[in-house]
Tab-separated table of C-alpha atoms and ligand atoms in Angstrom:
chain	number	residue	atom	x	y	z
A	944	MET	CA	5.703	-2.402	-12.698
A	945	THR	CA	8.672	-0.072	-12.400
A	946	ILE	CA	9.635	0.544	-8.790
A	947	GLY	CA	10.314	4.147	-7.805
A	948	ILE	CA	13.757	4.075	-6.271
A	949	HIS	CA	14.925	7.490	-7.472
A	950	ARG	CA	12.267	9.421	-5.611
A	951	PRO	CA	12.048	9.846	-1.842
A	952	THR	CA	8.698	8.063	-1.385
A	953	ARG	CA	9.007	4.901	0.717
A	954	LEU	CA	6.706	2.322	2.234
A	955	VAL	CA	8.638	1.440	5.379
A	956	ILE	CA	7.964	-1.958	6.935
A	957	ASP	CA	8.848	-2.457	10.594
A	958	GLN	CA	10.053	-6.042	10.731
A	959	ALA	CA	10.228	-6.114	14.534
A	960	ALA	CA	6.554	-5.163	14.687
A	961	ILE	CA	5.550	-8.083	12.463
A	962	TYR	CA	7.738	-10.401	14.517
A	963	HIS	CA	6.080	-9.171	17.726
A	964	ASN	CA	2.548	-9.573	16.332
A	965	ILE	CA	3.208	-13.154	15.246
A	966	ALA	CA	5.393	-14.369	18.110
A	967	THR	CA	2.994	-12.993	20.721
A	968	GLU	CA	-0.013	-14.709	19.142
A	969	LYS	CA	1.983	-17.899	18.782
A	970	SER	CA	2.807	-17.818	22.491
A	971	ARG	CA	-0.904	-17.477	23.329
A	972	LEU	CA	-1.810	-20.632	21.386
A	973	LYS	CA	-2.247	-23.958	23.127
A	974	PRO	CA	0.650	-26.354	22.559
A	975	GLY	CA	0.291	-28.217	19.282
A	976	VAL	CA	-1.671	-25.467	17.509
A	977	ALA	CA	0.049	-24.549	14.248
A	978	LEU	CA	0.169	-20.961	13.052
A	979	PHE	CA	-0.006	-20.550	9.289
A	980	GLN	CA	0.835	-16.998	8.327
A	981	VAL	CA	-1.438	-15.594	5.611
A	982	VAL	CA	0.772	-13.742	3.134
A	983	LYS	CA	-1.649	-13.335	0.223
A	984	ALA	CA	-1.789	-10.110	-1.772
A	985	ASN	CA	1.931	-9.472	-1.383
A	986	GLY	CA	1.707	-9.971	2.366
A	987	TYR	CA	-1.166	-7.484	2.597
A	988	GLY	CA	1.078	-5.050	0.747
A	989	HIS	CA	4.053	-5.573	3.100
A	990	GLY	CA	6.057	-7.836	0.747
A	991	ILE	CA	5.312	-11.555	0.510
A	992	THR	CA	8.793	-13.061	0.834
A	993	GLN	CA	9.981	-10.557	3.433
A	994	VAL	CA	6.931	-11.190	5.625
A	995	ALA	CA	7.277	-14.951	5.152
A	996	ARG	CA	10.901	-14.737	6.342
A	997	ILE	CA	9.933	-12.820	9.489
A	998	ALA	CA	7.004	-15.173	10.134
A	999	GLU	CA	9.302	-18.159	9.859
A	1000	GLN	CA	11.602	-16.632	12.481
A	1001	ALA	CA	8.640	-15.769	14.715
A	1002	GLY	CA	7.491	-19.388	14.761
A	1003	ALA	CA	5.008	-19.708	11.905
A	1004	ASN	CA	4.583	-23.355	10.857
A	1005	GLY	CA	3.275	-22.742	7.352
A	1006	PHE	CA	1.735	-20.221	4.996
A	1007	CYS	CA	-1.616	-19.505	3.423
A	1008	VAL	CA	-1.990	-17.668	0.132
A	1009	ALA	CA	-4.943	-16.805	-2.076
A	1010	ILE	CA	-3.723	-18.054	-5.450
A	1011	LEU	CA	-1.292	-20.631	-6.761
A	1012	ASP	CA	1.163	-18.050	-8.105
A	1013	GLU	CA	1.711	-16.698	-4.604
A	1014	ALA	CA	2.505	-20.205	-3.397
A	1015	LEU	CA	4.985	-20.664	-6.254
A	1016	THR	CA	6.612	-17.337	-5.344
A	1017	LEU	CA	7.271	-18.718	-1.857
A	1018	ARG	CA	8.653	-21.989	-3.230
A	1019	GLU	CA	10.911	-20.109	-5.657
A	1020	ALA	CA	12.175	-18.050	-2.718
A	1021	GLY	CA	13.154	-21.295	-0.990
A	1022	PHE	CA	10.443	-21.737	1.643
A	1023	ASN	CA	9.893	-25.430	2.435
A	1024	GLN	CA	7.008	-25.076	4.900
A	1025	PRO	CA	3.497	-26.328	4.100
A	1026	ILE	CA	1.566	-23.866	1.936
A	1027	LEU	CA	-2.196	-23.824	1.519
A	1028	VAL	CA	-3.891	-22.031	-1.380
A	1029	LEU	CA	-7.134	-20.713	0.114
A	1030	GLY	CA	-8.958	-20.113	-3.152
A	1031	ILE	CA	-10.094	-22.692	-5.689
A	1032	THR	CA	-7.339	-23.442	-8.205
A	1033	ASP	CA	-8.127	-24.658	-11.706
A	1034	PRO	CA	-7.861	-28.483	-11.522
A	1035	GLN	CA	-5.538	-28.473	-14.541
A	1036	TYR	CA	-2.798	-27.284	-12.143
A	1037	ALA	CA	-3.242	-30.233	-9.770
A	1038	ASP	CA	0.030	-31.793	-10.802
A	1039	LEU	CA	1.928	-28.508	-10.625
A	1040	MET	CA	0.673	-28.139	-7.063
A	1041	ALA	CA	1.480	-31.732	-6.145
A	1042	SER	CA	5.013	-31.510	-7.470
A	1043	ASN	CA	5.613	-28.306	-5.504
A	1044	HIS	CA	4.031	-29.713	-2.323
A	1045	ILE	CA	1.389	-27.031	-2.339
A	1046	SER	CA	-1.951	-27.902	-0.739
A	1047	ALA	CA	-5.193	-27.203	-2.558
A	1048	THR	CA	-8.556	-26.097	-1.242
A	1049	VAL	CA	-11.436	-28.280	-2.381
A	1050	GLY	CA	-15.067	-27.234	-2.474
A	1051	SER	CA	-16.715	-29.939	-4.573
A	1052	ILE	CA	-16.397	-33.559	-5.652
A	1053	GLY	CA	-16.407	-32.381	-9.260
A	1054	TRP	CA	-13.150	-30.588	-8.559
A	1055	LEU	CA	-11.555	-33.733	-7.141
A	1056	GLU	CA	-12.639	-35.800	-10.135
A	1057	ALA	CA	-11.252	-33.238	-12.550
A	1058	ALA	CA	-7.989	-32.858	-10.618
A	1059	ASP	CA	-7.576	-36.634	-10.508
A	1060	GLY	CA	-7.441	-36.640	-14.297
A	1061	TYR	CA	-4.517	-34.228	-14.279
A	1062	LEU	CA	-2.373	-35.855	-11.589
A	1063	ASN	CA	0.627	-37.767	-12.895
A	1064	LYS	CA	1.224	-41.289	-11.591
A	1065	GLY	CA	2.961	-41.409	-8.257
A	1066	HIS	CA	2.148	-37.773	-7.465
A	1067	GLN	CA	-0.003	-36.959	-4.502
A	1068	LEU	CA	-1.913	-33.746	-3.988
A	1069	SER	CA	-2.630	-32.650	-0.438
A	1070	VAL	CA	-6.077	-31.156	-0.071
A	1071	HIS	CA	-7.992	-29.190	2.521
A	1072	ILE	CA	-11.762	-29.521	2.372
A	1073	ALA	CA	-13.529	-26.171	2.624
A	1074	LEU	CA	-16.885	-26.107	4.387
A	1075	ASP	CA	-19.331	-23.309	3.755
A	1076	THR	CA	-20.936	-22.719	7.132
A	1077	GLY	CA	-22.278	-19.284	6.270
A	1078	MET	CA	-19.588	-17.282	4.513
A	1079	GLY	CA	-21.323	-18.130	1.228
A	1080	ARG	CA	-18.069	-18.047	-0.724
A	1081	ILE	CA	-16.608	-21.513	-1.372
A	1082	GLY	CA	-16.958	-24.949	0.141
A	1083	PHE	CA	-19.279	-27.875	0.697
A	1084	GLN	CA	-22.707	-26.827	1.851
A	1085	ALA	CA	-24.084	-30.024	3.362
A	1086	PRO	CA	-22.690	-32.791	5.601
A	1087	GLU	CA	-23.816	-35.482	3.097
A	1088	GLU	CA	-21.663	-33.930	0.370
A	1089	LEU	CA	-18.721	-33.829	2.757
A	1090	ASN	CA	-19.244	-37.506	3.447
A	1091	LYS	CA	-19.106	-38.354	-0.240
A	1092	ALA	CA	-15.956	-36.320	-0.704
A	1093	VAL	CA	-14.246	-38.063	2.187
A	1094	GLN	CA	-15.204	-41.457	0.765
A	1095	TYR	CA	-13.847	-40.417	-2.622
A	1096	LEU	CA	-10.556	-39.279	-1.062
A	1097	ASP	CA	-10.327	-42.593	0.790
A	1098	GLN	CA	-10.274	-44.545	-2.465
A	1099	LYS	CA	-7.881	-42.361	-4.397
A	1100	ARG	CA	-4.141	-42.677	-4.007
A	1101	GLY	CA	-3.583	-39.384	-5.765
A	1102	PHE	CA	-4.871	-37.362	-2.847
A	1103	ASN	CA	-3.772	-36.803	0.713
A	1104	PHE	CA	-6.687	-35.571	2.823
A	1105	GLU	CA	-4.604	-33.134	4.831
A	1106	GLY	CA	-7.061	-30.662	6.252
A	1107	ILE	CA	-10.580	-29.400	6.745
A	1108	PHE	CA	-11.682	-25.856	7.453
A	1109	THR	CA	-14.281	-23.154	7.430
A	1110	HIS	CA	-14.224	-19.368	7.458
A	1111	PHE	CA	-16.260	-17.006	9.620
A	1112	ALA	CA	-18.034	-13.962	8.258
A	1113	GLN	CA	-18.417	-12.116	11.571
A	1114	ALA	CA	-15.677	-13.174	13.954
A	1115	ASP	CA	-14.700	-9.509	14.349
A	1116	SER	CA	-17.938	-8.280	15.818
A	1117	ALA	CA	-19.233	-7.779	19.374
A	1118	ASP	CA	-22.506	-9.414	18.307
A	1119	THR	CA	-21.681	-13.122	18.122
A	1120	THR	CA	-25.075	-14.380	16.877
A	1121	TYR	CA	-23.930	-15.178	13.356
A	1122	PHE	CA	-20.616	-16.523	14.569
A	1123	GLN	CA	-22.478	-18.973	16.828
A	1124	LEU	CA	-24.692	-20.065	13.929
A	1125	GLN	CA	-21.634	-20.832	11.809
A	1126	LEU	CA	-19.988	-22.641	14.699
A	1127	LYS	CA	-23.089	-24.825	15.097
A	1128	ARG	CA	-23.037	-25.724	11.399
A	1129	TRP	CA	-19.312	-26.455	11.616
A	1130	LYS	CA	-19.943	-28.865	14.478
A	1131	ALA	CA	-22.681	-30.597	12.463
A	1132	PHE	CA	-20.204	-31.111	9.612
A	1133	MET	CA	-17.511	-32.389	11.938
A	1134	ALA	CA	-19.941	-34.862	13.505
A	1135	VAL	CA	-20.176	-36.830	10.230
A	1136	LEU	CA	-16.424	-36.879	9.657
A	1137	PRO	CA	-15.128	-40.438	10.183
A	1138	ALA	CA	-11.552	-39.392	10.969
A	1139	ARG	CA	-9.810	-36.091	11.552
A	1140	PRO	CA	-7.181	-35.010	9.037
A	1141	LYS	CA	-3.855	-33.529	10.121
A	1142	TYR	CA	-5.089	-29.916	10.149
A	1143	VAL	CA	-8.478	-28.790	11.393
A	1144	HIS	CA	-8.874	-25.035	11.261
A	1145	VAL	CA	-11.505	-22.319	11.527
A	1146	SER	CA	-9.581	-19.288	12.739
A	1147	ASN	CA	-8.570	-16.181	10.901
A	1148	SER	CA	-6.997	-13.417	13.027
A	1149	ALA	CA	-10.317	-12.294	14.500
A	1150	THR	CA	-11.351	-15.799	15.512
A	1151	SER	CA	-8.008	-16.544	17.112
A	1152	LEU	CA	-7.944	-13.214	18.959
A	1153	TRP	CA	-11.526	-13.267	20.246
A	1154	HIS	CA	-12.780	-16.867	19.999
A	1155	ASP	CA	-9.615	-18.876	20.561
A	1156	ALA	CA	-11.556	-21.663	22.301
A	1157	CYS	CA	-12.538	-22.941	18.836
A	1158	ASN	CA	-9.060	-22.673	17.252
A	1159	ASP	CA	-8.650	-26.446	16.954
A	1160	ASN	CA	-5.098	-27.312	15.829
A	1161	MET	CA	-4.219	-24.647	13.277
A	1162	ILE	CA	-4.922	-20.962	12.703
A	1163	ARG	CA	-4.774	-18.884	9.544
A	1164	TYR	CA	-3.267	-15.733	10.966
A	1165	GLY	CA	-3.499	-12.769	8.649
A	1166	VAL	CA	-4.110	-9.106	9.237
A	1167	ALA	CA	-3.139	-9.044	12.923
A	1168	ALA	CA	0.425	-9.987	11.982
A	1169	TYR	CA	0.650	-6.650	10.224
A	1170	GLY	CA	-0.448	-4.863	13.388
A	1171	LEU	CA	-3.974	-4.130	12.261
A	1172	ASN	CA	-7.008	-4.795	14.454
A	1173	PRO	CA	-9.334	-7.052	12.412
A	1174	SER	CA	-12.398	-5.378	13.911
A	1175	GLY	CA	-11.264	-1.896	12.966
A	1176	GLY	CA	-11.815	-0.431	16.410
A	1177	GLU	CA	-14.927	-2.281	17.580
A	1178	LEU	CA	-13.130	-4.814	19.784
A	1179	ALA	CA	-9.938	-4.396	21.804
A	1180	THR	CA	-7.225	-6.914	20.961
A	1181	PRO	CA	-6.029	-9.218	23.782
A	1182	PHE	CA	-2.515	-7.830	23.391
A	1183	PRO	CA	-1.289	-4.621	21.794
A	1184	LEU	CA	-0.645	-5.020	18.081
A	1185	LYS	CA	2.175	-3.004	16.547
A	1186	PRO	CA	1.383	-1.498	13.133
A	1187	ALA	CA	4.143	-2.444	10.715
A	1188	MET	CA	3.548	-0.136	7.786
A	1189	SER	CA	4.415	3.500	7.419
A	1190	LEU	CA	4.571	5.688	4.350
A	1191	LYS	CA	6.980	8.573	4.066
A	1192	THR	CA	8.149	10.985	1.447
A	1193	GLN	CA	9.977	14.302	1.187
A	1194	MET	CA	8.741	17.577	-0.251
A	1195	MET	CA	9.843	17.716	-3.869
A	1196	PHE	CA	8.671	21.251	-4.630
A	1197	VAL	CA	7.664	24.143	-2.363
A	1198	LYS	CA	6.104	27.439	-3.390
A	1199	LYS	CA	4.082	30.364	-2.131
A	1200	LEU	CA	0.580	30.163	-3.590
A	1201	PRO	CA	-0.835	33.670	-4.028
A	1202	ARG	CA	-4.327	34.397	-2.715
A	1203	GLY	CA	-6.947	33.512	-5.346
A	1204	ASP	CA	-4.784	30.942	-7.142
A	1205	SER	CA	-6.064	27.373	-7.483
A	1206	VAL	CA	-4.557	23.933	-7.101
A	1207	SER	CA	-4.840	20.793	-9.240
A	1208	TYR	CA	-7.356	19.391	-11.719
A	1209	GLY	CA	-10.789	20.911	-11.643
A	1210	SER	CA	-9.391	23.825	-9.593
A	1211	THR	CA	-11.397	22.579	-6.616
A	1212	TYR	CA	-9.175	24.409	-4.134
A	1213	THR	CA	-8.478	28.127	-4.183
A	1214	ALA	CA	-6.186	29.880	-1.723
A	1215	GLY	CA	-8.107	32.238	0.558
A	1216	GLU	CA	-4.858	34.009	1.384
A	1217	ASP	CA	-1.206	33.701	0.398
A	1218	GLN	CA	0.016	30.326	1.624
A	1219	TRP	CA	2.869	27.858	1.414
A	1220	VAL	CA	2.244	24.700	-0.564
A	1221	ALA	CA	4.378	21.587	-1.020
A	1222	THR	CA	4.093	19.065	-3.822
A	1223	LEU	CA	4.745	15.389	-3.055
A	1224	SER	CA	5.810	12.597	-5.369
A	1225	ILE	CA	2.970	10.195	-4.707
A	1226	GLY	CA	-0.529	9.836	-6.114
A	1227	TYR	CA	-3.360	7.462	-6.751
A	1228	ALA	CA	-1.210	5.308	-9.041
A	1229	ASP	CA	0.689	4.403	-5.877
A	1230	GLY	CA	-2.526	3.391	-4.148
A	1231	TYR	CA	-2.845	6.662	-2.279
A	1232	GLU	CA	-6.574	7.007	-2.904
A	1233	ARG	CA	-7.936	9.971	-4.823
A	1234	ARG	CA	-10.729	10.098	-2.248
A	1235	LEU	CA	-8.150	11.330	0.299
A	1236	GLN	CA	-8.480	14.908	-0.950
A	1237	GLY	CA	-9.114	16.999	2.174
A	1238	PHE	CA	-7.409	14.457	4.453
A	1239	HIS	CA	-4.032	15.250	6.003
A	1240	VAL	CA	-0.384	14.260	6.292
A	1241	LEU	CA	2.145	15.008	9.035
A	1242	VAL	CA	4.978	17.513	8.760
A	1243	ASN	CA	7.168	18.024	11.786
A	1244	GLY	CA	4.404	16.791	14.091
A	1245	GLU	CA	1.709	18.996	12.555
A	1246	PHE	CA	-1.257	17.870	10.453
A	1247	CYS	CA	-1.255	19.468	6.991
A	1248	GLU	CA	-4.281	19.330	4.708
A	1249	ILE	CA	-4.182	17.688	1.297
A	1250	ILE	CA	-5.455	20.399	-1.016
A	1251	GLY	CA	-6.922	20.021	-4.477
A	1252	ARG	CA	-7.431	16.770	-6.277
A	1253	ILE	CA	-4.885	14.023	-5.786
A	1254	CYS	CA	-3.243	13.378	-9.165
A	1255	MET	CA	-1.965	10.089	-10.524
A	1256	ASP	CA	1.631	10.778	-9.433
A	1257	GLN	CA	1.637	13.972	-7.370
A	1258	MET	CA	-0.348	15.720	-4.686
A	1259	MET	CA	-0.269	19.040	-2.874
A	1260	ILE	CA	-0.407	19.903	0.825
A	1261	ARG	CA	-0.844	23.224	2.602
A	1262	LEU	CA	1.993	24.139	4.949
A	1263	PRO	CA	1.778	26.333	8.058
A	1264	HIS	CA	4.891	28.185	6.848
A	1265	GLN	CA	7.755	27.739	4.436
A	1266	TYR	CA	9.680	24.472	4.585
A	1267	PRO	CA	12.719	23.506	2.516
A	1268	VAL	CA	12.498	20.993	-0.308
A	1269	GLY	CA	13.458	17.611	1.146
A	1270	THR	CA	11.506	18.031	4.386
A	1271	VAL	CA	10.112	14.682	5.527
A	1272	VAL	CA	6.367	14.144	5.149
A	1273	THR	CA	4.570	11.252	6.879
A	1274	LEU	CA	1.486	9.917	5.128
A	1275	VAL	CA	1.112	6.846	7.343
A	1276	GLY	CA	2.801	6.313	10.683
A	1277	GLU	CA	4.250	8.388	13.478
A	1278	ASP	CA	5.861	11.784	13.429
A	1279	HIS	CA	6.866	13.666	16.586
A	1280	GLY	CA	4.305	11.816	18.733
A	1281	LYS	CA	1.396	12.209	16.300
A	1282	THR	CA	0.085	9.337	14.209
A	1283	ILE	CA	-1.837	8.660	11.042
A	1284	SER	CA	-2.955	5.029	10.981
A	1285	LEU	CA	-4.185	2.923	8.096
A	1286	GLN	CA	-7.450	2.843	10.056
A	1287	ASP	CA	-7.626	6.672	9.896
A	1288	ILE	CA	-7.167	6.505	6.138
A	1289	ALA	CA	-9.713	3.711	5.799
A	1290	ASP	CA	-12.244	5.660	7.875
A	1291	TYR	CA	-11.805	8.698	5.635
A	1292	CYS	CA	-12.234	6.532	2.523
A	1293	ASP	CA	-15.197	4.674	4.030
A	1294	THR	CA	-13.454	1.313	3.722
A	1295	ILE	CA	-11.324	-1.071	5.809
A	1296	HIS	CA	-7.565	-0.955	6.476
A	1297	TYR	CA	-7.124	-4.261	4.615
A	1298	GLU	CA	-8.039	-2.532	1.368
A	1299	ILE	CA	-5.711	0.404	1.974
A	1300	ALA	CA	-2.729	-1.810	2.918
A	1301	CYS	CA	-2.946	-4.154	-0.045
A	1302	GLY	CA	-3.868	-1.296	-2.366
A	1303	PHE	CA	-0.390	0.259	-2.197
A	1304	THR	CA	1.044	-0.576	-5.574
A	1305	GLN	CA	4.371	-2.020	-6.635
A	1306	ARG	CA	5.605	1.406	-7.738
A	1307	LEU	CA	6.118	2.257	-4.064
A	1308	LYS	CA	9.537	1.137	-2.963
A	1309	ARG	CA	9.320	-1.012	0.166
A	1310	THR	CA	12.133	-0.701	2.686
A	1311	TYR	CA	12.587	-2.889	5.740
A	1312	ALA	CA	13.505	-1.397	9.098
A	1313	ASN	CA	14.429	-2.946	12.471
B	2857	LIG	C1	-7.646	-13.938	4.095
B	2857	LIG	C2	-8.092	-15.127	4.835
B	2857	LIG	C3	-7.658	-15.348	6.141
B	2857	LIG	C4	-6.896	-14.319	6.945
B	2857	LIG	O1	-7.827	-13.392	7.454
B	2857	LIG	P1	-7.374	-12.206	8.423
B	2857	LIG	O2	-8.639	-11.493	8.736
B	2857	LIG	O3	-6.445	-11.348	7.636
B	2857	LIG	O4	-6.736	-12.827	9.591
B	2857	LIG	C5	-7.974	-16.555	6.735
B	2857	LIG	N1	-8.712	-17.469	6.084
B	2857	LIG	C6	-9.184	-17.278	4.839
B	2857	LIG	C7	-9.986	-18.341	4.192
B	2857	LIG	C8	-8.891	-16.103	4.172
B	2857	LIG	O5	-9.371	-15.910	2.945
């Protein structure tokens, strides 16, 4: 996608904030616990290679991604750390993964058998066994199956049994009933395991922040690195997270809208009196959700309403008075002591901040501050 560099709209990433969020969590971990930074989905919209670089400096020991291509992006950028692909990769790419030292997630013996057929002689694929303890997404569902898989891996030279893990569905909630159920199932799986692999891991951000007793020796640290509370606002984080993403633009057109005139498609907004209106160069094609009509942005420390429908590439805001073209507008972040957070946007859109952050499209130019 073409990146918009000749317009004033910028997704600004605070590198020091990401560093703080990772280094602080790392310092809370028991000695010997590895932190793998999750950088899937373009680093939750923050830029995969840039985030990986900061994470490396902040003490991350490896990376997790969702799909093989993201792992290859990191390798092409020169990262030598261990990388785990969290999703199931087509077994036909087993050799591509092995030759790039990328670890695969395994959820069935069938997958191992298929992958074995694709591995070239002398190549070894590192695998992490996924256990489904209640997420219902991927992984082995019964301890007997796990046993068979471990036996299979024992016989095959083509595989290195590097890790075992599970994923919690409700680690971010004050009610820990379901979390405890999953933990019990996890322990039942682990009880049949003859020997521990190098990495044993159950923790996403929420688990590591609120249930760190079960971290074992590696965590998959994701959203908290970006300064976002995994629970939304339900639970307080053990240390203050610093949000890393802000979104700014400048007014590209300013006019006086006469009383009775309407704004945007469907003419859903009509001026009740003469008013000043600014047009911004951002729209839903940038990932600024159309549902945000009626929400607000910040101009000079004041909230200004988004009026009329948000268009693909432009949107309009009502101003308290005339402002010159070029005036800075904050869509996410701080302005003169007031803030609009990704959580505020998510609340308005009835979703979670994860979806807003990774929904910002490539057309938005990312810039890196601090
Ligand atoms: C995305 C993901 C994570 C990271 O989760 P956060 O909530 O962002 O910390 C960890 N583990 C798995 C399996 C994931 O899919």
